[in-house]
Short mmCIF file of C-alpha atoms in Angstrom, two decimals:
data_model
loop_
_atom_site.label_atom_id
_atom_site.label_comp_id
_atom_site.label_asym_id
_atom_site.label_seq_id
_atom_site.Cartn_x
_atom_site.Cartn_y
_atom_site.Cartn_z
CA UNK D 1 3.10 19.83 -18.16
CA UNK D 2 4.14 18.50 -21.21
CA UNK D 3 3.51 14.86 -22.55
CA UNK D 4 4.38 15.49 -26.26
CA UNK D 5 6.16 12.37 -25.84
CA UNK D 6 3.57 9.69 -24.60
CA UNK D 7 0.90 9.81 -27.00
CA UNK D 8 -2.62 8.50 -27.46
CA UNK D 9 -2.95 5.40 -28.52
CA UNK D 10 -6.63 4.08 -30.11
CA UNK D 11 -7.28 0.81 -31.68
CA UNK D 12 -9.33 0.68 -35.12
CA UNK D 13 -10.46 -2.09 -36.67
CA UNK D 14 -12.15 -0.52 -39.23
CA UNK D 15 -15.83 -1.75 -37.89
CA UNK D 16 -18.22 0.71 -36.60
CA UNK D 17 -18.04 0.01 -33.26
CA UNK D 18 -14.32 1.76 -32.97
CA UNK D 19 -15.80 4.80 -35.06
CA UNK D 20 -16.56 6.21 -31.48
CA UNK D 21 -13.29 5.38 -30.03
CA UNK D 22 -11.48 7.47 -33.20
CA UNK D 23 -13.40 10.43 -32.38
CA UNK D 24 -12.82 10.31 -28.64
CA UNK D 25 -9.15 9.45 -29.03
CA UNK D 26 -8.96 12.71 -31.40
CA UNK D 27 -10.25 15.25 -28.94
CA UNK D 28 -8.53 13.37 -25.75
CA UNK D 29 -4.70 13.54 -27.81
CA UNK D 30 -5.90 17.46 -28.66
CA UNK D 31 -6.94 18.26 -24.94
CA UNK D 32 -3.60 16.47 -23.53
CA UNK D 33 -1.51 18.33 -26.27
CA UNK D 34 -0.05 15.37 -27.47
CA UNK D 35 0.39 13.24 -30.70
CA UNK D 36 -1.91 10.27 -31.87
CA UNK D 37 -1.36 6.96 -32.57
CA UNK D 38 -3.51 4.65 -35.00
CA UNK D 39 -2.99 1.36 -34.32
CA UNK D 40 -4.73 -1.94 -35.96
CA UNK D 41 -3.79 -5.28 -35.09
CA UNK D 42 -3.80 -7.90 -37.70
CA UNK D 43 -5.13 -11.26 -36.07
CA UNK D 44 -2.67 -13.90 -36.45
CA UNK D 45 -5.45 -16.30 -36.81
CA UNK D 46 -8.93 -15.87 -37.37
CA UNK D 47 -12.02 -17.73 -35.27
CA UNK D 48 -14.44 -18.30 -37.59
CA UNK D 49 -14.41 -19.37 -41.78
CA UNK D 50 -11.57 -20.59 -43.72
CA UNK D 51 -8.14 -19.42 -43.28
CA UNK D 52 -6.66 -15.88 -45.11
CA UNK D 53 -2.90 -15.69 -46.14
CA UNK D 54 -1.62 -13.19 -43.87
CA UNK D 55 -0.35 -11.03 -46.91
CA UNK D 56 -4.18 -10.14 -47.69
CA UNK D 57 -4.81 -9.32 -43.81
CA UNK D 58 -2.06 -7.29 -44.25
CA UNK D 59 -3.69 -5.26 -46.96
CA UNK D 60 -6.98 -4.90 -45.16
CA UNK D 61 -5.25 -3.19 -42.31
CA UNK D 62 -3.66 -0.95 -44.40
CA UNK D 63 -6.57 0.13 -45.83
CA UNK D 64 -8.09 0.41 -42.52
CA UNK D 65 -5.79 2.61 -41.31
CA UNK D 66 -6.10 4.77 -44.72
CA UNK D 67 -9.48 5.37 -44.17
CA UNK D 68 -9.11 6.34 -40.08
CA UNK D 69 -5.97 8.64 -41.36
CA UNK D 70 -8.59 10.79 -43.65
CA UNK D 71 -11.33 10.50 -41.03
CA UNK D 72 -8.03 11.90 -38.37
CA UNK D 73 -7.57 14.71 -41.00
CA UNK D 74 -11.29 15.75 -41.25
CA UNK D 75 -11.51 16.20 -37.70
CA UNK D 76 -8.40 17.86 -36.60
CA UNK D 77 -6.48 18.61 -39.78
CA UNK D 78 -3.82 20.13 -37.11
CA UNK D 79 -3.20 16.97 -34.84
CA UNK D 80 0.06 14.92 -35.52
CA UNK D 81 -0.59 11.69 -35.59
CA UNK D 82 1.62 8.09 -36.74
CA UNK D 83 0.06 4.58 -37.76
CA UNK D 84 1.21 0.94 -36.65
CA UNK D 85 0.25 -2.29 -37.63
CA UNK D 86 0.56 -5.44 -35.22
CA UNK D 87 0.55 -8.81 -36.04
CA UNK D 88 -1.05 -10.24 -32.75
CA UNK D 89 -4.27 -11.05 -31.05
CA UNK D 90 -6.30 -8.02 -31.00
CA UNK D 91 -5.53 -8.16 -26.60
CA UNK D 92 -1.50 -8.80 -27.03
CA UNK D 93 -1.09 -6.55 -29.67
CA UNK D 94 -3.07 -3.27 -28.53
CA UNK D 95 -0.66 -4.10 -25.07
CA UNK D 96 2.47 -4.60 -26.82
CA UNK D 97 1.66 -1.20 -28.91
CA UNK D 98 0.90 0.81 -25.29
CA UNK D 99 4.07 -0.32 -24.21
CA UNK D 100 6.33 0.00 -26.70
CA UNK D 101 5.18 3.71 -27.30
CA UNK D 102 4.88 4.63 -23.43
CA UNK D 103 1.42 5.69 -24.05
CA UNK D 104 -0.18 7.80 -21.22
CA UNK D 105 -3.78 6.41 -22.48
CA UNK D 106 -5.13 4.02 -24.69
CA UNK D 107 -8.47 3.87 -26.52
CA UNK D 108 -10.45 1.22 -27.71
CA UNK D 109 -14.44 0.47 -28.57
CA UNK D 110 -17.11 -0.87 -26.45
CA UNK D 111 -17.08 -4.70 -26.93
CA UNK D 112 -19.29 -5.35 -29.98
CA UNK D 113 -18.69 -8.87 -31.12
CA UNK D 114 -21.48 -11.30 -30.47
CA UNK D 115 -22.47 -14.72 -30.10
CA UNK D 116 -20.00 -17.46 -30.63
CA UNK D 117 -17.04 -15.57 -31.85
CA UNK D 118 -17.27 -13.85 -28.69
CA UNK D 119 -16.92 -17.04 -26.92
CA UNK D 120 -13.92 -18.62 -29.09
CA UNK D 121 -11.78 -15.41 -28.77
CA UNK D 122 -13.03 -14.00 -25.67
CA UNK D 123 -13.65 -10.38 -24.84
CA UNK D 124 -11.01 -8.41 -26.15
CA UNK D 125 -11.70 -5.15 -24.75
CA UNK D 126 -11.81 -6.19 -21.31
CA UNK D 127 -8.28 -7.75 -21.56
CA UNK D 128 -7.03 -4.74 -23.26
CA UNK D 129 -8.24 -2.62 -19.84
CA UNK D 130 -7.19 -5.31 -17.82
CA UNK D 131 -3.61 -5.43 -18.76
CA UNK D 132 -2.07 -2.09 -20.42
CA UNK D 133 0.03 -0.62 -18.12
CA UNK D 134 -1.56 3.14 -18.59
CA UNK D 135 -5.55 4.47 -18.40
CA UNK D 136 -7.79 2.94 -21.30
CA UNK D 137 -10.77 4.62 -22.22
CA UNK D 138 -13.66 2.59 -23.62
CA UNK D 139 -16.04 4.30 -26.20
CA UNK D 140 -19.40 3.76 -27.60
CA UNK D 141 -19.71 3.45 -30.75
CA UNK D 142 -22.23 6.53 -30.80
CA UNK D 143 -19.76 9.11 -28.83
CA UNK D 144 -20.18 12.10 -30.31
CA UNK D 145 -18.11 15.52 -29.14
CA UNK D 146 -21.21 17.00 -28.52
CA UNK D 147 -22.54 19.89 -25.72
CA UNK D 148 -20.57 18.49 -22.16
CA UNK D 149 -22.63 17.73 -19.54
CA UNK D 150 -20.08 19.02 -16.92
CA UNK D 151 -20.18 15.69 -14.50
CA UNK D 152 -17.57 12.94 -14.09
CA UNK D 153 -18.43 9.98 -11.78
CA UNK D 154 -15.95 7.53 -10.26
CA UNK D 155 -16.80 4.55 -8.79
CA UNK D 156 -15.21 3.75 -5.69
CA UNK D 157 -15.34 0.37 -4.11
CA UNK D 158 -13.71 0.83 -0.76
CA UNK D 159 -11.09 3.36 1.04
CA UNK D 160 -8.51 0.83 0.26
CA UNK D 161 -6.72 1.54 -3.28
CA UNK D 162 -8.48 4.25 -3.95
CA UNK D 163 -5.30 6.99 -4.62
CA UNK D 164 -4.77 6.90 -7.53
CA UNK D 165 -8.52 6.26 -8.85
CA UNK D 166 -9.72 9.67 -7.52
CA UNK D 167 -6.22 10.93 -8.39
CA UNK D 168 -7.41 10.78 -12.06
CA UNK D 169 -11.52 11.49 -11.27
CA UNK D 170 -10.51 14.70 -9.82
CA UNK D 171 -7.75 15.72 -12.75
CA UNK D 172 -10.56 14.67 -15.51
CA UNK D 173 -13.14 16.65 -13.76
CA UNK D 174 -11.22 19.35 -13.54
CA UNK D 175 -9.63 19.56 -16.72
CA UNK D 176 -13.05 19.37 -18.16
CA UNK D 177 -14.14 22.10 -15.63
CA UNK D 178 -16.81 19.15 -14.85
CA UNK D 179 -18.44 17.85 -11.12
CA UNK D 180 -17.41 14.91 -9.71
CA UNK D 181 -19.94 12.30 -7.97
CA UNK D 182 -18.23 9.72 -6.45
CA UNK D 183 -20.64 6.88 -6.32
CA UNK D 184 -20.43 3.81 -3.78
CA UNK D 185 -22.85 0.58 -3.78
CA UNK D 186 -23.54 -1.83 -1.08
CA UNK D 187 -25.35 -5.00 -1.24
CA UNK D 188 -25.04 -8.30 1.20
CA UNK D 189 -24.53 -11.32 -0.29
CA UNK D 190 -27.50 -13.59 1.08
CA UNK D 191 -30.35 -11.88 -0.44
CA UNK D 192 -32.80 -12.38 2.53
CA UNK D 193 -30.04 -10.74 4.82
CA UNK D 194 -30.02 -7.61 2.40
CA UNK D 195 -33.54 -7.34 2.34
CA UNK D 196 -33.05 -6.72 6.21
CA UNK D 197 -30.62 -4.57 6.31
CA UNK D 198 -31.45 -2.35 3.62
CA UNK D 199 -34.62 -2.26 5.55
CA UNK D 200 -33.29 -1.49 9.18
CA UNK D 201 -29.73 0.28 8.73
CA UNK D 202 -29.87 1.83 5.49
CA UNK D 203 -29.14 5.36 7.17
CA UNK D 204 -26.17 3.83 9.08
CA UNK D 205 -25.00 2.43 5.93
CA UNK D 206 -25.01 6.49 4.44
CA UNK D 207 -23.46 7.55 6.69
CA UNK D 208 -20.53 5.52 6.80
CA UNK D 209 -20.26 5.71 3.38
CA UNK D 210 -20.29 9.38 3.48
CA UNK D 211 -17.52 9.66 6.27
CA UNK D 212 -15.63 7.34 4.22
CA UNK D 213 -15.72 9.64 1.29
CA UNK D 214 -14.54 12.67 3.08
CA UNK D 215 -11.99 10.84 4.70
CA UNK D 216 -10.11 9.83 1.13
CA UNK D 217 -10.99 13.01 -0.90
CA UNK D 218 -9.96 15.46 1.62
CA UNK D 219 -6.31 15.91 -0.24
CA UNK D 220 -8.14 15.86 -3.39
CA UNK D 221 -10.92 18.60 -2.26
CA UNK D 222 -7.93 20.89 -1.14
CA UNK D 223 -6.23 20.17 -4.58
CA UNK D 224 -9.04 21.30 -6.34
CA UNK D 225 -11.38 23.53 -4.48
CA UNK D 226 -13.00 24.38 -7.78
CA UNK D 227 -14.57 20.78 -8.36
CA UNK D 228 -17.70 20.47 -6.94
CA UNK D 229 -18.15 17.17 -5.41
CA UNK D 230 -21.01 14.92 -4.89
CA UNK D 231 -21.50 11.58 -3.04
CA UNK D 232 -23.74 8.77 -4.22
CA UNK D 233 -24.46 5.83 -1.99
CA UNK D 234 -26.66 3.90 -3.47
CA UNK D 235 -28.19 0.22 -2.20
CA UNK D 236 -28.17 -2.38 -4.80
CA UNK D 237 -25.80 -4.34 -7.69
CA UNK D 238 -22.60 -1.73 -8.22
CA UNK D 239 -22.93 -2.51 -11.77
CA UNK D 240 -26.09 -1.00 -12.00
CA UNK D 241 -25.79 1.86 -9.50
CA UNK D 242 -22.68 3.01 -11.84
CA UNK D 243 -24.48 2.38 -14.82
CA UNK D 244 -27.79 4.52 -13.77
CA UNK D 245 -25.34 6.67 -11.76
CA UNK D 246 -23.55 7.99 -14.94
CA UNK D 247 -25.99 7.91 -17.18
CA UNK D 248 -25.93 11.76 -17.49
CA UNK D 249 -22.11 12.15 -17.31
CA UNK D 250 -19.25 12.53 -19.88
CA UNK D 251 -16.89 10.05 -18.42
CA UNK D 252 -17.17 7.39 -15.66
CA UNK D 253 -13.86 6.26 -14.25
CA UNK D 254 -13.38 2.74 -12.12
CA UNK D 255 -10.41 1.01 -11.04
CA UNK D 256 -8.79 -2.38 -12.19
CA UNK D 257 -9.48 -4.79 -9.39
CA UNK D 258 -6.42 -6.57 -7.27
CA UNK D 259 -4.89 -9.85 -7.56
CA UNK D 260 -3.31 -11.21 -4.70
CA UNK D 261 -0.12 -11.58 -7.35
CA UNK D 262 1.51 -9.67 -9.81
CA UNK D 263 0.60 -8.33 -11.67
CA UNK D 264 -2.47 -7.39 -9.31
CA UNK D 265 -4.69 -5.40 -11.82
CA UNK D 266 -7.63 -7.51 -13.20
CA UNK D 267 -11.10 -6.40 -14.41
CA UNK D 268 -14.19 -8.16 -12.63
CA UNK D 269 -17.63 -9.07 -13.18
CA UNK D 270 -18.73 -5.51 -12.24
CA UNK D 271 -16.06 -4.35 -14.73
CA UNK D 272 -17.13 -6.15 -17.29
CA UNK D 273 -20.82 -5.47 -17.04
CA UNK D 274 -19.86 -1.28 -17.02
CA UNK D 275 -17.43 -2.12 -20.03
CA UNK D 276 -19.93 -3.89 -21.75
CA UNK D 277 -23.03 -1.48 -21.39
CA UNK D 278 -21.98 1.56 -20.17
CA UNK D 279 -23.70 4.32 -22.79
CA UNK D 280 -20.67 7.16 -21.45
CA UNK D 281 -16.94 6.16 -21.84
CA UNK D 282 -15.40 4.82 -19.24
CA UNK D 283 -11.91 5.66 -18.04
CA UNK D 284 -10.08 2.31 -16.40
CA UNK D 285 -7.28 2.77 -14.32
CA UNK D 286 -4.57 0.43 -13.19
CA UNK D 287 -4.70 -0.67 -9.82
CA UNK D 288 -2.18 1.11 -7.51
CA UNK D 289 -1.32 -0.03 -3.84
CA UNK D 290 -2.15 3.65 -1.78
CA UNK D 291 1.33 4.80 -0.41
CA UNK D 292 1.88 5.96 2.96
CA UNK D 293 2.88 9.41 1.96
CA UNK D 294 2.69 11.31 -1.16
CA UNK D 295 3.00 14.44 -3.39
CA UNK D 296 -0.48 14.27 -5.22
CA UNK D 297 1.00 16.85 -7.87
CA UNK D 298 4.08 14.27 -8.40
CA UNK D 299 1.85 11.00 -8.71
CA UNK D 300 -0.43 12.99 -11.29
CA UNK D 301 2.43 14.31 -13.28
CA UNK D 302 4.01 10.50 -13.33
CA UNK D 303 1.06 9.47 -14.42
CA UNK D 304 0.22 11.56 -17.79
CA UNK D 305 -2.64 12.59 -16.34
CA UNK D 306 -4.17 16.01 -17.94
CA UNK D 307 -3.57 18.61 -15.41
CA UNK D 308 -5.38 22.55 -15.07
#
């Protein structure tokens, strides 16, 4: 399959925290045999200090996308690869840029902003996952293409929705020639209620969860007989069961969460918690009502998603 002509997107902003996210978009774009895009969005305003003519913004972004191009060309001196600037917020512009370039994934850094320009201009990278209309992959600063540790985990919340998620757990895992753990949490809302039932019917719990699991990989598991799969049912917060879960992985992919509106997708509290500390990138993909019947080659290859 070719996708020559929906290309990887990846937002710089010339801090360290996206240093990760250039490296990471430079291998994905080479693995997916596609072209790169370097985008930077120039803020339209600015939260904090006194105001900047827009002409010298202008210039910085410029010169931030100099300096990614040469650190582009020292990686992959091969890779094709373009450079836009937006004038935007840093969420409506790295969206507008996905869109108007059909990207089939989008990169960005893990949240690094702090204190109270976090809270004036909110969290950027979760509205950029929350969204783009394609995959976003959010990168530590510290990802490094290092030695792979052969394991993708993908976080699955209930049998409901869940196509398209392990659609794209089992591609990556097998286009990385990885294992994939598919990891499930429960936890009861009154805490003295969850104290008893973790207590008295935490095997009945497993096993559901496990027959559950079968159940919605079975088309997958025939798809790819080659990826070993693993189930992980864990009792406690699903933010920290994926957190711990992954730990050791090279990729941990969740699902947007539904509205009850368009345009459905959202990312929630757990979301936000793995966005914001997970030390592996995380894939995020758009919700996607499961249809009644299917060709999983067709929805993979409408997707963009890296096939063997």
């Amino acid at each position: 399959m070719t996708t020559i002509n929906r290309p990887v997107v990846v937002g710089v902003d010339g801090e360290p925290g996206s240093a990760g996210a250039l490296r990471y978009a430079v291998v994905e774009a080479r693995r997916r045999g596609t072209s790169l895009e370097l985008v930077h969005v120039v803020p339209t305003y600015l939260s904090l200090g006194p105001a900047v003519p827009l002409t010298d913004l202008h210039e910085v972004g410029e010169e931030i996308l100099r300096t990614a191009s040469e650190t582009v060309r020292e990686l992959d001196p091969d890779l094709y690869f373009t450079t836009l600037i937006a004038h935007d917020d840093r969420r409506a512009g790295m969206v507008r840029a996905a869109e108007v370039e059909n990207a089939q994934l989008v990169v960005v850094g893990r949240e690094s902003r702090q204190g109270l320009d976090r809270v004036l201009s909110g969290t950027a990278t979760a509205g950029i996952a929350a969204h783009t209309p394609c995959d976003v992959a959010v990168v530590p600063s510290f990802w490094v293409n290092g030695e792979p540790r052969r394991r993708v985990v993908v976080g699955i919340k209930s049998r409901h929705g869940s196509y398209l998620l392990l659609s794209r757990a089992f591609a990556e895992a097998a286009a990385r020639e990885a294992s994939l753990t598919v990891v499930t949490a429960w936890e009861l809302a009154d805490p003295y209620f969850d104290r008893v039932e973790a207590r008295t019917h935490a095997q009945e719990w497993q096993a559901e969860g496990e027959t559950v699991i079968e159940e919605i990989t079975a088309e997958w598991r025939e798809k790819y007989p080659d990826v070993e799969l693993q189930t992980h049912i864990v009792h406690g917060p699903p933010g920290r069961v994926l957190l711990d879960a992954s730990g050791e992985s090279d990729l941990l992919v969740i699902s947007r969460r539904r509205f009850a509106l368009p345009p459905y997708g959202h990312i929630g509290g757990v979301g936000h918690d793995v966005l914001r500390l997970s030390e592996v990138p995380v894939l995020v993909v758009p919700y996607a009502a499961d249809p009644p019947t299917v060709d999983a080659e067709l929805v993979l290859e409408e997707a963009g998603a890296p096939l063997k």
